[in-house]
Amino acid sequence: MLLSAEAAALTERASAHFSMGHLSMGHLSALACDPAKTRGRRFAEPLAPTRNAFQRDRDRIVHSTAFRRLVYKTQVFLNHEGDLFRTRLTHSLEVAQLGRSIARVLGLNEDLVEAIALAHDLGHTPFGHAGQDALNACMTEHGGFEHNLQSLRVVDKLEEGYPDFDGLNLSFETREGVLKHCSKANAEHLEKSEPGGVGRRFLARTQPSLEAQLCNLADAIAYNAHDIDDGVRSGLITVAQLLEVELFAHYHQQALRSHPALANKPRRALYETIRRMLSDQVYDVILTTSERVKKVGACNVDEARLAGPLLAFSDDMKARSGELKKFLFAHLYRHPQVMETTGLAQQIVHELFEVYVRQSAEMSADFATGDDLRRSVADYIAGMTDRFALREHERLTGRRLL
Ligand code: MG
């Protein structure tokens, strides 16, 4: 565990380090992905006159249908439970912000980080993890359902905005970042359709680009912080409970010491705590990564992919962030009130799946005509927003569960 004094010194260490110019502020590190050296798109296209490959990927993602739907998809709380809770869209924007801030200091490619961050949750079902688990159960005998793989499927196949190809035809580096986890069986499957493509690293056990590694960490930093905020706002967890978590307690005490008046302003105290926690996690990633990069001596993007994970928390921050994650799991994600809606959300997905398999004409025509009916049903349900799934369920079963 990180000693308190050590944690307190982190901010100072970070500022000293940055002002001493140890880090390549702003200029592209040799380990950053260069859009001019991209491994390209699956379907060759002429270069855009005013944007590089990664900027163009980001723009395609922002203009996609799946991206717009993120605004009505759940993170932890169901979309209708309140207007102030995070949705998949606001979560993705927060991941992009954290990712870009870190990328800028480390000299990584900000456009690529932004593209990956904005696309990383496109494959999520309605109702968050409850929806994914239910859909996976429906698909057990038919190849399963996994949201990372589905995000790739959305950008490779399901988006329908271009005349000459399915999907968004994104660059290899963006697609590599979108596929953050993949089982061996799924990787073998991908490798067959795209030899040496985005499935290969899961078989060869190498790392993705540093930009992709960064998005994974930014994702974890973002949801740990915003789930505290949403959890407290919902009343499901309290600040008193959170004080049992070392990472939170440390910054909460620090905030009250610097601003004693916050003792009477719990919401502001909470924000100041979260802000301090976020900043130190960002500094920790920057310092730990800089040290690791120096140590392994990788000279280019390909060497970095072979060098093991380089974007990382220090061991201490990893342990403390893990403790917070465990707390949120036990007290928020597994809260009886969340579990109750989880159960109903799963029932909705199961029942929708059964109805569409029996009566495929009830789906939108694009999905009803596929040659693998169950996969089409899974694609159709996965694309739904929370509220569309609720309406469809009510229309098809005559019952309103949530
Ligand atoms: Mg995420």
CSV table of N, CA and C in Angstrom, one decimal, residues 113-228:
chain,number,residue,atom,x,y,z
A,113,VAL,N,-6.0,8.4,-29.7
A,113,VAL,CA,-6.6,8.2,-28.4
A,113,VAL,C,-8.1,8.6,-28.4
A,114,GLU,N,-8.4,9.7,-29.0
A,114,GLU,CA,-9.7,10.2,-29.0
A,114,GLU,C,-10.6,9.3,-29.8
A,115,ALA,N,-10.2,8.8,-30.9
A,115,ALA,CA,-11.0,7.9,-31.8
A,115,ALA,C,-11.3,6.6,-31.0
A,116,ILE,N,-10.3,6.1,-30.4
A,116,ILE,CA,-10.5,4.8,-29.7
A,116,ILE,C,-11.4,5.0,-28.5
A,117,ALA,N,-11.2,6.1,-27.7
A,117,ALA,CA,-12.0,6.3,-26.6
A,117,ALA,C,-13.5,6.5,-26.9
A,118,LEU,N,-13.7,7.2,-28.0
A,118,LEU,CA,-15.1,7.5,-28.4
A,118,LEU,C,-15.8,6.3,-29.0
A,119,ALA,N,-15.0,5.3,-29.5
A,119,ALA,CA,-15.6,4.1,-30.0
A,119,ALA,C,-15.6,2.9,-29.1
A,120,HIS,N,-14.9,3.0,-27.9
A,120,HIS,CA,-14.6,1.8,-27.1
A,120,HIS,C,-15.9,1.2,-26.6
A,121,ASP,N,-17.0,1.9,-26.4
A,121,ASP,CA,-18.2,1.3,-25.9
A,121,ASP,C,-19.3,1.2,-26.9
A,122,LEU,N,-19.0,1.3,-28.2
A,122,LEU,CA,-20.1,1.3,-29.2
A,122,LEU,C,-20.9,0.0,-29.2
A,123,GLY,N,-20.2,-1.1,-28.8
A,123,GLY,CA,-20.9,-2.4,-28.8
A,123,GLY,C,-21.7,-2.8,-27.6
A,124,HIS,N,-21.8,-1.8,-26.7
A,124,HIS,CA,-22.6,-2.2,-25.5
A,124,HIS,C,-24.0,-2.3,-25.7
A,125,THR,N,-24.7,-3.3,-25.1
A,125,THR,CA,-26.1,-3.5,-25.2
A,125,THR,C,-26.8,-2.5,-24.4
A,126,PRO,N,-28.2,-2.4,-24.5
A,126,PRO,CA,-28.9,-1.6,-23.5
A,126,PRO,C,-28.8,-2.2,-22.1
A,127,PHE,N,-29.0,-1.4,-21.1
A,127,PHE,CA,-29.0,-1.9,-19.7
A,127,PHE,C,-27.7,-2.4,-19.2
A,128,GLY,N,-26.6,-1.8,-19.8
A,128,GLY,CA,-25.2,-2.1,-19.3
A,128,GLY,C,-24.9,-3.6,-19.2
A,129,HIS,N,-24.1,-3.9,-18.2
A,129,HIS,CA,-23.6,-5.3,-18.1
A,129,HIS,C,-24.8,-6.3,-18.0
A,130,ALA,N,-25.9,-5.9,-17.4
A,130,ALA,CA,-27.0,-6.8,-17.3
A,130,ALA,C,-27.5,-7.3,-18.7
A,131,GLY,N,-27.5,-6.3,-19.6
A,131,GLY,CA,-27.9,-6.6,-21.0
A,131,GLY,C,-26.9,-7.5,-21.7
A,132,GLN,N,-25.6,-7.2,-21.5
A,132,GLN,CA,-24.6,-8.1,-22.1
A,132,GLN,C,-24.7,-9.5,-21.6
A,133,ASP,N,-24.8,-9.7,-20.3
A,133,ASP,CA,-24.9,-11.0,-19.7
A,133,ASP,C,-26.1,-11.8,-20.3
A,134,ALA,N,-27.2,-11.1,-20.4
A,134,ALA,CA,-28.4,-11.8,-20.8
A,134,ALA,C,-28.2,-12.2,-22.3
A,135,LEU,N,-27.7,-11.3,-23.1
A,135,LEU,CA,-27.5,-11.6,-24.5
A,135,LEU,C,-26.5,-12.7,-24.7
A,136,ASN,N,-25.5,-12.7,-23.9
A,136,ASN,CA,-24.5,-13.8,-24.0
A,136,ASN,C,-25.1,-15.1,-23.6
A,137,ALA,N,-26.0,-15.1,-22.6
A,137,ALA,CA,-26.7,-16.4,-22.3
A,137,ALA,C,-27.5,-16.8,-23.4
A,138,CYS,N,-28.2,-15.9,-24.1
A,138,CYS,CA,-29.1,-16.3,-25.2
A,138,CYS,C,-28.2,-16.9,-26.4
A,139,MET,N,-27.0,-16.4,-26.5
A,139,MET,CA,-26.2,-16.8,-27.6
A,139,MET,C,-25.1,-17.9,-27.3
A,140,THR,N,-25.2,-18.5,-26.0
A,140,THR,CA,-24.2,-19.5,-25.6
A,140,THR,C,-23.9,-20.6,-26.7
A,141,GLU,N,-25.0,-21.1,-27.2
A,141,GLU,CA,-24.8,-22.2,-28.2
A,141,GLU,C,-24.5,-21.7,-29.6
A,142,HIS,N,-24.5,-20.4,-29.8
A,142,HIS,CA,-24.3,-19.8,-31.1
A,142,HIS,C,-23.2,-18.8,-31.2
A,143,GLY,N,-22.1,-19.0,-30.5
A,143,GLY,CA,-20.9,-18.2,-30.6
A,143,GLY,C,-20.8,-17.1,-29.5
A,144,GLY,N,-21.8,-17.0,-28.6
A,144,GLY,CA,-21.8,-16.0,-27.5
A,144,GLY,C,-21.9,-14.6,-27.9
A,145,PHE,N,-21.9,-13.7,-26.9
A,145,PHE,CA,-21.9,-12.3,-27.2
A,145,PHE,C,-21.0,-11.6,-26.3
A,146,GLU,N,-20.1,-10.7,-26.8
A,146,GLU,CA,-19.1,-10.1,-26.0
A,146,GLU,C,-19.0,-8.6,-26.5
A,147,HIS,N,-19.1,-7.6,-25.6
A,147,HIS,CA,-19.3,-6.2,-26.0
A,147,HIS,C,-18.1,-5.7,-26.8
A,148,ASN,N,-16.9,-6.1,-26.4
A,148,ASN,CA,-15.7,-5.6,-27.1
A,148,ASN,C,-15.7,-6.0,-28.6
A,149,LEU,N,-16.0,-7.3,-28.8
A,149,LEU,CA,-16.1,-7.9,-30.1
A,149,LEU,C,-17.2,-7.2,-30.9
A,150,GLN,N,-18.3,-6.9,-30.1
A,150,GLN,CA,-19.4,-6.2,-30.8
A,150,GLN,C,-19.1,-4.8,-31.2
A,151,SER,N,-18.2,-4.1,-30.4
A,151,SER,CA,-17.8,-2.7,-30.8
A,151,SER,C,-17.1,-2.8,-32.1
A,152,LEU,N,-16.2,-3.8,-32.2
A,152,LEU,CA,-15.5,-4.0,-33.5
A,152,LEU,C,-16.5,-4.3,-34.6
A,153,ARG,N,-17.5,-5.1,-34.3
A,153,ARG,CA,-18.5,-5.5,-35.3
A,153,ARG,C,-19.3,-4.3,-35.8
A,154,VAL,N,-19.5,-3.4,-34.9
A,154,VAL,CA,-20.3,-2.1,-35.2
A,154,VAL,C,-19.4,-1.3,-36.2
A,155,VAL,N,-18.2,-1.1,-35.9
A,155,VAL,CA,-17.4,-0.3,-36.8
A,155,VAL,C,-16.9,-1.0,-38.1
A,156,ASP,N,-16.9,-2.3,-38.0
A,156,ASP,CA,-16.5,-3.1,-39.2
A,156,ASP,C,-17.6,-3.5,-40.1
A,157,LYS,N,-18.8,-3.6,-39.5
A,157,LYS,CA,-19.9,-4.3,-40.3
A,157,LYS,C,-21.2,-3.6,-40.2
A,158,LEU,N,-21.6,-3.2,-39.0
A,158,LEU,CA,-23.0,-2.9,-38.8
A,158,LEU,C,-23.4,-1.5,-39.2
A,159,GLU,N,-22.5,-0.5,-39.1
A,159,GLU,CA,-22.8,0.8,-39.6
A,159,GLU,C,-23.0,0.8,-41.1
A,160,GLU,N,-24.0,1.6,-41.5
A,160,GLU,CA,-24.3,1.6,-42.9
A,160,GLU,C,-24.3,2.9,-43.5
A,161,GLY,N,-23.2,3.6,-43.5
A,161,GLY,CA,-23.2,5.0,-44.0
A,161,GLY,C,-22.4,5.2,-45.3
A,162,TYR,N,-21.8,4.1,-45.8
A,162,TYR,CA,-20.9,4.3,-47.0
A,162,TYR,C,-21.3,3.4,-48.1
A,163,PRO,N,-21.2,3.9,-49.4
A,163,PRO,CA,-21.7,3.2,-50.5
A,163,PRO,C,-20.8,1.9,-50.8
A,164,ASP,N,-19.5,2.0,-50.6
A,164,ASP,CA,-18.7,0.9,-51.1
A,164,ASP,C,-18.3,-0.2,-50.1
A,165,PHE,N,-18.6,0.0,-48.8
A,165,PHE,CA,-18.2,-1.0,-47.8
A,165,PHE,C,-19.2,-0.9,-46.6
A,166,ASP,N,-19.2,-2.1,-45.9
A,166,ASP,CA,-20.0,-2.1,-44.6
A,166,ASP,C,-19.1,-1.4,-43.6
A,167,GLY,N,-19.8,-0.9,-42.6
A,167,GLY,CA,-19.0,-0.4,-41.4
A,167,GLY,C,-18.4,1.0,-41.8
A,168,LEU,N,-17.4,1.4,-40.9
A,168,LEU,CA,-16.8,2.7,-41.1
A,168,LEU,C,-15.5,2.6,-41.7
A,169,ASN,N,-15.0,1.4,-42.0
A,169,ASN,CA,-13.7,1.3,-42.6
A,169,ASN,C,-12.6,2.1,-41.9
A,170,LEU,N,-12.4,1.8,-40.6
A,170,LEU,CA,-11.5,2.6,-39.8
A,170,LEU,C,-10.0,2.0,-40.0
A,171,SER,N,-9.1,2.8,-39.6
A,171,SER,CA,-7.7,2.4,-39.7
A,171,SER,C,-7.4,1.2,-38.7
A,172,PHE,N,-6.4,0.4,-39.1
A,172,PHE,CA,-6.0,-0.7,-38.2
A,172,PHE,C,-5.8,-0.3,-36.8
A,173,GLU,N,-5.1,0.8,-36.5
A,173,GLU,CA,-4.7,1.2,-35.2
A,173,GLU,C,-6.0,1.6,-34.3
A,174,THR,N,-7.0,2.1,-34.9
A,174,THR,CA,-8.2,2.4,-34.2
A,174,THR,C,-9.0,1.1,-33.9
A,175,ARG,N,-9.0,0.3,-34.9
A,175,ARG,CA,-9.7,-1.0,-34.7
A,175,ARG,C,-9.0,-1.9,-33.6
A,176,GLU,N,-7.7,-1.8,-33.7
A,176,GLU,CA,-6.9,-2.6,-32.7
A,176,GLU,C,-7.2,-2.1,-31.2
A,177,GLY,N,-7.4,-0.8,-31.1
A,177,GLY,CA,-7.7,-0.2,-29.8
A,177,GLY,C,-9.1,-0.5,-29.3
A,178,VAL,N,-10.0,-0.6,-30.3
A,178,VAL,CA,-11.4,-0.9,-30.0
A,178,VAL,C,-11.6,-2.3,-29.4
A,179,LEU,N,-10.8,-3.2,-30.0
A,179,LEU,CA,-10.8,-4.6,-29.5
A,179,LEU,C,-9.9,-4.8,-28.3
A,180,LYS,N,-10.4,-4.4,-27.1
A,180,LYS,CA,-9.5,-4.4,-26.0
A,180,LYS,C,-9.3,-5.8,-25.3
A,181,HIS,N,-10.3,-6.6,-25.3
A,181,HIS,CA,-10.1,-8.0,-24.9
A,181,HIS,C,-10.7,-8.9,-26.0
A,182,CYS,N,-10.2,-10.1,-26.0
A,182,CYS,CA,-10.7,-11.1,-27.0
A,182,CYS,C,-10.3,-12.5,-26.5
A,183,SER,N,-11.3,-13.4,-26.5
A,183,SER,CA,-10.9,-14.8,-26.1
A,183,SER,C,-10.1,-15.4,-27.2
A,184,LYS,N,-9.4,-16.5,-26.9
A,184,LYS,CA,-8.5,-17.2,-27.9
A,184,LYS,C,-9.4,-17.7,-29.0
A,185,ALA,N,-10.6,-18.3,-28.7
A,185,ALA,CA,-11.4,-18.8,-29.7
A,185,ALA,C,-11.9,-17.7,-30.7
A,186,ASN,N,-12.3,-16.5,-30.1
A,186,ASN,CA,-12.7,-15.4,-31.0
A,186,ASN,C,-11.5,-14.9,-31.8
A,187,ALA,N,-10.3,-14.9,-31.2
A,187,ALA,CA,-9.2,-14.4,-31.9
A,187,ALA,C,-8.8,-15.3,-33.1
A,188,GLU,N,-9.0,-16.6,-32.9
A,188,GLU,CA,-8.7,-17.5,-34.0
A,188,GLU,C,-9.7,-17.3,-35.1
A,189,HIS,N,-10.9,-17.0,-34.7
A,189,HIS,CA,-11.9,-16.7,-35.7
A,189,HIS,C,-11.6,-15.5,-36.5
A,190,LEU,N,-11.2,-14.4,-35.8
A,190,LEU,CA,-10.9,-13.2,-36.5
A,190,LEU,C,-9.6,-13.4,-37.4
A,191,GLU,N,-8.7,-14.2,-36.9
A,191,GLU,CA,-7.5,-14.4,-37.6
A,191,GLU,C,-7.8,-15.1,-39.0
A,192,LYS,N,-8.8,-15.9,-39.0
A,192,LYS,CA,-9.2,-16.6,-40.3
A,192,LYS,C,-9.7,-15.6,-41.3
A,193,SER,N,-10.5,-14.6,-40.8
A,193,SER,CA,-11.1,-13.7,-41.8
A,193,SER,C,-10.1,-12.6,-42.1
A,194,GLU,N,-9.2,-12.3,-41.2
A,194,GLU,CA,-8.2,-11.2,-41.4
A,194,GLU,C,-6.9,-11.6,-40.9
A,195,PRO,N,-6.1,-12.4,-41.7
A,195,PRO,CA,-4.8,-12.9,-41.2
A,195,PRO,C,-3.9,-11.8,-40.9
A,196,GLY,N,-3.3,-11.9,-39.7
A,196,GLY,CA,-2.3,-10.8,-39.2
A,196,GLY,C,-3.0,-9.6,-38.8
A,197,GLY,N,-4.4,-9.6,-38.6
A,197,GLY,CA,-5.1,-8.4,-38.3
A,197,GLY,C,-5.3,-8.2,-36.8
A,198,VAL,N,-6.4,-7.7,-36.4
A,198,VAL,CA,-6.6,-7.3,-35.0
A,198,VAL,C,-6.7,-8.4,-34.0
A,199,GLY,N,-6.9,-9.6,-34.5
A,199,GLY,CA,-7.0,-10.8,-33.6
A,199,GLY,C,-5.6,-11.3,-33.3
A,200,ARG,N,-4.6,-11.0,-34.1
A,200,ARG,CA,-3.3,-11.7,-34.0
A,200,ARG,C,-2.7,-11.5,-32.6
A,201,ARG,N,-2.8,-10.3,-32.0
A,201,ARG,CA,-2.1,-10.0,-30.8
A,201,ARG,C,-2.5,-10.9,-29.6
A,202,PHE,N,-3.8,-11.3,-29.7
A,202,PHE,CA,-4.3,-12.2,-28.6
A,202,PHE,C,-3.7,-13.6,-28.7
A,203,LEU,N,-3.3,-14.0,-29.9
A,203,LEU,CA,-2.7,-15.3,-30.1
A,203,LEU,C,-1.2,-15.2,-29.9
A,204,ALA,N,-0.6,-14.1,-30.3
A,204,ALA,CA,0.9,-13.9,-30.2
A,204,ALA,C,1.2,-13.3,-28.8
A,205,ARG,N,0.2,-12.9,-28.0
A,205,ARG,CA,0.4,-12.3,-26.7
A,205,ARG,C,1.3,-11.1,-26.7
A,206,THR,N,1.0,-10.2,-27.6
A,206,THR,CA,1.7,-8.9,-27.7
A,206,THR,C,0.7,-7.8,-27.2
A,207,GLN,N,1.2,-6.6,-27.1
A,207,GLN,CA,0.4,-5.5,-26.6
A,207,GLN,C,-0.1,-4.7,-27.8
A,208,PRO,N,-1.2,-4.0,-27.6
A,208,PRO,CA,-1.6,-3.0,-28.6
A,208,PRO,C,-0.8,-1.8,-28.5
A,209,SER,N,-1.0,-0.8,-29.4
A,209,SER,CA,-0.3,0.5,-29.4
A,209,SER,C,-0.4,1.1,-28.0
A,210,LEU,N,0.5,2.0,-27.7
A,210,LEU,CA,0.4,2.7,-26.4
A,210,LEU,C,-0.8,3.5,-26.3
A,211,GLU,N,-1.3,4.0,-27.4
A,211,GLU,CA,-2.6,4.8,-27.4
A,211,GLU,C,-3.7,3.9,-26.9
A,212,ALA,N,-3.7,2.7,-27.4
A,212,ALA,CA,-4.8,1.7,-27.0
A,212,ALA,C,-4.7,1.4,-25.6
A,213,GLN,N,-3.4,1.1,-25.1
A,213,GLN,CA,-3.2,0.8,-23.7
A,213,GLN,C,-3.7,2.0,-22.8
A,214,LEU,N,-3.4,3.2,-23.3
A,214,LEU,CA,-3.8,4.4,-22.5
A,214,LEU,C,-5.3,4.4,-22.4
A,215,CYS,N,-6.1,4.1,-23.5
A,215,CYS,CA,-7.5,4.2,-23.4
A,215,CYS,C,-8.1,3.2,-22.3
A,216,ASN,N,-7.4,2.0,-22.2
A,216,ASN,CA,-7.9,1.1,-21.2
A,216,ASN,C,-7.8,1.7,-19.8
A,217,LEU,N,-6.6,2.3,-19.5
A,217,LEU,CA,-6.5,2.9,-18.2
A,217,LEU,C,-7.4,4.1,-18.0
A,218,ALA,N,-7.5,4.9,-19.0
A,218,ALA,CA,-8.4,6.1,-18.9
A,218,ALA,C,-9.8,5.7,-18.6
A,219,ASP,N,-10.2,4.6,-19.2
A,219,ASP,CA,-11.5,4.0,-19.0
A,219,ASP,C,-11.7,3.7,-17.5
A,220,ALA,N,-10.7,3.0,-16.9
A,220,ALA,CA,-10.8,2.6,-15.5
A,220,ALA,C,-10.8,3.8,-14.6
A,221,ILE,N,-9.9,4.8,-14.9
A,221,ILE,CA,-9.9,6.0,-14.1
A,221,ILE,C,-11.2,6.7,-14.1
A,222,ALA,N,-11.8,6.8,-15.3
A,222,ALA,CA,-13.1,7.5,-15.5
A,222,ALA,C,-14.2,6.8,-14.8
A,223,TYR,N,-14.4,5.5,-14.9
A,223,TYR,CA,-15.6,5.0,-14.3
A,223,TYR,C,-15.4,4.9,-12.8
A,224,ASN,N,-14.2,4.6,-12.3
A,224,ASN,CA,-14.0,4.6,-10.8
A,224,ASN,C,-14.5,6.0,-10.2
A,225,ALA,N,-14.1,7.1,-10.9
A,225,ALA,CA,-14.4,8.4,-10.4
A,225,ALA,C,-15.9,8.7,-10.6
A,226,HIS,N,-16.5,8.5,-11.8
A,226,HIS,CA,-17.8,8.9,-12.0
A,226,HIS,C,-18.9,8.0,-11.3
A,227,ASP,N,-18.5,6.7,-11.1
A,227,ASP,CA,-19.4,5.9,-10.3
A,227,ASP,C,-19.5,6.3,-8.9
A,228,ILE,N,-18.5,6.8,-8.3
A,228,ILE,CA,-18.6,7.4,-7.0
A,228,ILE,C,-19.6,8.5,-7.0
